[in-house]
Coordinates of C-alpha atoms in Angstrom, one line a residue:
Chain A
E1 CA 3.3 -20.1 -2.6
A2 CA 2.0 -17.7 -5.2
G3 CA 1.6 -14.1 -4.2
V4 CA -1.2 -11.7 -5.2
T5 CA -1.4 -11.7 -9.0
Q6 CA -3.0 -9.1 -11.1
S7 CA -3.9 -9.0 -14.8
P8 CA -3.3 -7.4 -17.2
T9 CA 0.0 -5.8 -16.4
H10 CA -0.7 -2.9 -18.7
L11 CA -3.9 -1.7 -20.2
I12 CA -4.5 1.1 -22.7
K13 CA -8.0 2.4 -23.2
T14 CA -9.7 5.3 -24.9
R15 CA -11.6 7.9 -23.0
G16 CA -15.2 6.8 -22.5
Q17 CA -14.4 3.0 -22.7
Q18 CA -14.6 0.5 -19.9
A19 CA -11.7 -1.2 -18.2
T20 CA -11.7 -4.4 -16.3
L21 CA -8.8 -5.3 -14.0
R22 CA -8.4 -8.6 -12.3
C23 CA -6.8 -9.8 -9.0
S24 CA -6.2 -13.2 -7.6
P25 CA -5.5 -13.2 -3.8
I26 CA -3.0 -15.4 -2.0
S27 CA -4.5 -18.8 -1.3
G28 CA -6.5 -18.7 2.0
H29 CA -7.0 -14.9 1.9
T30 CA -10.6 -13.8 1.9
S31 CA -10.2 -10.0 1.9
V32 CA -9.2 -8.1 -1.2
Y33 CA -8.4 -4.4 -1.3
W34 CA -8.0 -2.1 -4.3
Y35 CA -5.8 1.0 -4.3
Q36 CA -5.2 3.7 -7.0
Q37 CA -1.8 5.3 -7.3
A38 CA -2.2 8.2 -9.6
L39 CA 0.7 10.6 -10.4
G40 CA 0.8 13.3 -7.7
L41 CA -2.0 11.8 -5.7
G42 CA -0.3 9.0 -3.8
L43 CA -1.9 5.7 -2.9
Q44 CA -5.6 6.1 -2.3
F45 CA -8.0 3.4 -1.0
L46 CA -10.6 2.4 -3.6
L47 CA -12.5 -0.7 -2.5
W48 CA -12.6 -3.5 0.1
Y49 CA -14.2 -6.9 -0.6
D50 CA -14.5 -9.6 1.9
E51 CA -16.4 -12.9 1.7
G52 CA -17.9 -11.9 -1.6
E53 CA -19.3 -8.6 -0.5
E54 CA -18.3 -5.0 -0.9
R55 CA -17.5 -3.8 2.7
N56 CA -16.4 -0.3 2.0
R57 CA -15.3 2.1 -0.6
G58 CA -13.1 5.2 -0.8
N59 CA -14.0 8.6 -2.1
F60 CA -14.4 7.5 -5.8
P61 CA -17.4 8.0 -8.1
P62 CA -19.8 5.1 -8.8
R63 CA -18.2 4.4 -12.1
F64 CA -15.6 2.6 -10.1
S65 CA -17.1 -0.7 -9.1
G66 CA -16.2 -4.3 -8.7
R67 CA -17.0 -7.7 -7.3
Q68 CA -15.5 -10.6 -5.6
F69 CA -16.1 -14.1 -6.8
P70 CA -16.7 -17.3 -4.7
N71 CA -13.0 -18.2 -5.1
Y72 CA -12.2 -14.7 -3.6
S73 CA -10.6 -13.4 -6.8
S74 CA -11.8 -9.9 -7.6
E75 CA -12.5 -7.6 -10.6
L76 CA -12.3 -3.9 -10.6
N77 CA -14.4 -2.2 -13.3
V78 CA -14.0 1.4 -14.3
N79 CA -16.7 2.8 -16.6
A80 CA -16.7 5.9 -18.8
L81 CA -13.0 6.2 -18.5
E82 CA -11.5 9.7 -18.1
L83 CA -8.0 10.8 -18.7
E84 CA -7.4 11.2 -15.0
D85 CA -8.1 7.5 -14.4
S86 CA -4.7 6.8 -15.7
A87 CA -2.8 5.3 -12.8
L88 CA -1.3 2.2 -11.3
Y89 CA -4.0 0.1 -9.7
L90 CA -2.8 -2.1 -6.9
C91 CA -4.6 -5.1 -5.4
A92 CA -3.8 -6.5 -1.9
S93 CA -5.2 -9.4 0.0
S94 CA -5.2 -10.4 3.6
E95 CA -6.3 -13.5 5.6
G96 CA -8.8 -11.8 7.7
Q97 CA -10.5 -8.5 7.8
G98 CA -8.3 -5.5 8.3
W99 CA -4.7 -4.7 8.3
N100 CA -4.0 -6.2 11.6
T101 CA -3.2 -9.4 9.7
E102 CA -0.5 -9.8 7.1
A103 CA -1.4 -8.1 3.9
F104 CA 0.4 -8.3 0.6
F105 CA 0.2 -6.4 -2.7
G106 CA 0.2 -7.5 -6.3
Q107 CA 2.4 -6.0 -9.0
G108 CA -0.3 -3.7 -10.2
T109 CA -2.1 -3.0 -13.4
R110 CA -1.0 0.2 -15.2
L111 CA -4.0 1.7 -16.8
T112 CA -3.4 4.4 -19.4
V113 CA -6.4 6.3 -20.8
V114 CA -5.8 8.2 -24.0
Chain B
A1 CA -7.7 12.2 12.0
Q2 CA -5.4 9.6 10.6
K3 CA -2.4 10.9 8.8
V4 CA 1.1 9.8 7.8
T5 CA 3.8 12.2 6.9
Q6 CA 7.0 11.4 5.1
A7 CA 8.7 14.8 4.9
Q8 CA 11.6 13.6 2.8
T9 CA 10.5 13.6 -0.8
E10 CA 13.7 12.4 -2.2
I11 CA 17.1 11.3 -0.7
S12 CA 20.3 10.6 -2.6
V13 CA 23.2 8.8 -1.0
V14 CA 26.3 7.1 -2.2
E15 CA 26.6 3.4 -1.9
K16 CA 27.6 2.1 1.6
E17 CA 26.2 5.2 3.3
D18 CA 23.6 4.7 6.0
V19 CA 20.3 6.4 5.4
T20 CA 17.2 7.0 7.6
L21 CA 13.8 7.5 6.2
D22 CA 11.4 9.4 8.5
C23 CA 7.8 8.7 9.2
V24 CA 5.5 10.6 11.5
Y25 CA 1.9 9.5 12.0
E26 CA -1.3 10.9 13.6
T27 CA -4.0 8.7 15.0
R28 CA -6.7 8.9 17.7
D29 CA -6.7 5.2 18.4
T30 CA -4.6 3.4 21.0
T31 CA -4.4 0.3 18.9
Y32 CA -3.0 0.7 15.4
Y33 CA -0.5 -0.8 13.0
L34 CA 2.4 0.7 11.2
F35 CA 3.9 -0.6 8.0
W36 CA 6.8 0.0 5.6
Y37 CA 6.6 -0.9 2.0
K38 CA 9.2 -0.7 -0.8
Q39 CA 8.1 0.1 -4.3
P40 CA 10.8 -0.6 -6.9
P41 CA 10.6 0.7 -10.4
S42 CA 8.6 -2.4 -11.4
G43 CA 5.7 -1.1 -9.4
E44 CA 4.7 -3.7 -6.9
L45 CA 4.6 -2.8 -3.2
V46 CA 6.9 -5.1 -1.3
F47 CA 6.0 -5.6 2.4
L48 CA 8.9 -4.9 4.7
I49 CA 7.5 -4.7 8.2
R50 CA 4.3 -4.5 10.3
R51 CA 4.4 -3.3 13.8
N52 CA 1.5 -2.9 16.3
S53 CA 1.2 0.0 18.7
F54 CA 1.9 -2.1 21.8
D55 CA 5.3 -3.3 20.6
E56 CA 7.8 -0.5 20.9
Q57 CA 10.8 -2.7 20.5
N58 CA 13.2 -1.7 17.8
E59 CA 13.6 -4.3 15.0
I60 CA 16.6 -5.3 12.9
S61 CA 16.5 -7.4 9.8
G62 CA 19.8 -7.6 8.1
R63 CA 20.7 -4.2 6.9
Y64 CA 17.2 -2.8 7.8
S65 CA 16.2 -1.5 11.2
W66 CA 13.2 0.3 12.5
N67 CA 12.8 2.7 15.4
F68 CA 9.3 3.0 16.7
Q69 CA 8.8 5.8 19.3
K70 CA 5.2 6.4 20.4
S71 CA 6.3 9.5 22.4
T72 CA 7.1 11.3 19.1
S73 CA 4.6 9.3 16.9
S74 CA 7.5 8.3 14.7
F75 CA 8.4 5.0 13.0
N76 CA 11.7 5.6 11.2
F77 CA 13.4 3.2 8.9
T78 CA 17.2 3.0 8.6
I79 CA 19.2 1.2 5.9
T80 CA 22.7 0.4 6.9
A81 CA 25.5 0.2 4.2
S82 CA 23.0 1.1 1.4
Q83 CA 23.3 -0.6 -1.9
V84 CA 22.2 0.4 -5.4
V85 CA 19.4 -2.3 -5.2
D86 CA 17.9 -0.3 -2.4
S87 CA 16.9 2.4 -4.8
A88 CA 13.1 2.6 -4.7
V89 CA 10.2 4.6 -3.3
Y90 CA 9.5 3.7 0.3
F91 CA 6.1 4.1 1.9
C92 CA 5.1 4.3 5.5
A93 CA 1.5 3.4 6.3
L94 CA -0.9 3.3 9.2
S95 CA -4.0 1.2 9.9
E96 CA -6.3 1.7 12.9
D97 CA -7.9 -1.2 14.7
G98 CA -11.5 0.0 14.9
V99 CA -14.3 -1.8 13.2
D100 CA -14.9 1.1 10.9
S101 CA -11.4 1.8 10.0
S102 CA -9.4 -1.4 10.2
Y103 CA -9.9 -2.0 6.5
K104 CA -8.1 1.1 5.4
L105 CA -4.4 1.6 5.0
I106 CA -3.3 5.2 5.1
F107 CA -0.1 5.8 3.2
G108 CA 2.4 8.6 3.4
S109 CA 3.4 10.3 0.2
G110 CA 6.6 8.2 0.0
T111 CA 10.3 8.9 0.0
R112 CA 12.3 8.2 -3.2
L113 CA 15.7 6.8 -2.3
L114 CA 18.4 6.9 -4.9
V115 CA 21.6 5.0 -4.1
R116 CA 24.5 6.0 -6.4
P117 CA 27.4 3.7 -7.0

């Protein structure tokens, strides 16, 4: 069974541009989570989508947004990129809501803003 | 408030040594879940174990073992006879079971383990 897949693996953007990151959850999983792992800041919760809706977001500005499609895949969009947005963005999926079910992460997208 | 502390920033051992990674957590909930993840240099987070707060039994999986002690709010991870392939960053994480918090996984800052040949 395929795990959580993310694309692209690496992404280089210029400050001010927009970045789109994609995530395909494990088959049967309806919840998708996005985390940012920036150097020195650890893993921080970004967004949670379930059944096509944004259920909650972490302490990030509105230029971080996303959506979940009917097939439960998800996109993370980052507008007006800033240098400090450079980070590894990890997506995870779970079968139900919350981490009381098994949850697995993808390999991440490494975003570099220059 | 929820918090996970991994006081050991980096540990270096020689192959075949045993090593224990410490994790201390804080939570107000009586029902919560604790996790360990491994992050090799390639970047992905590899799930190792999930334990709920009502199950205090220690767990062993091959060379890995986990010691969960609610009395000290600790969930420590031991690798027996370490190998070079164990070199990675290891994260401990916590999730509470409440409606308003079950979606969020709180991570510790990670412990970088280096196993030297």
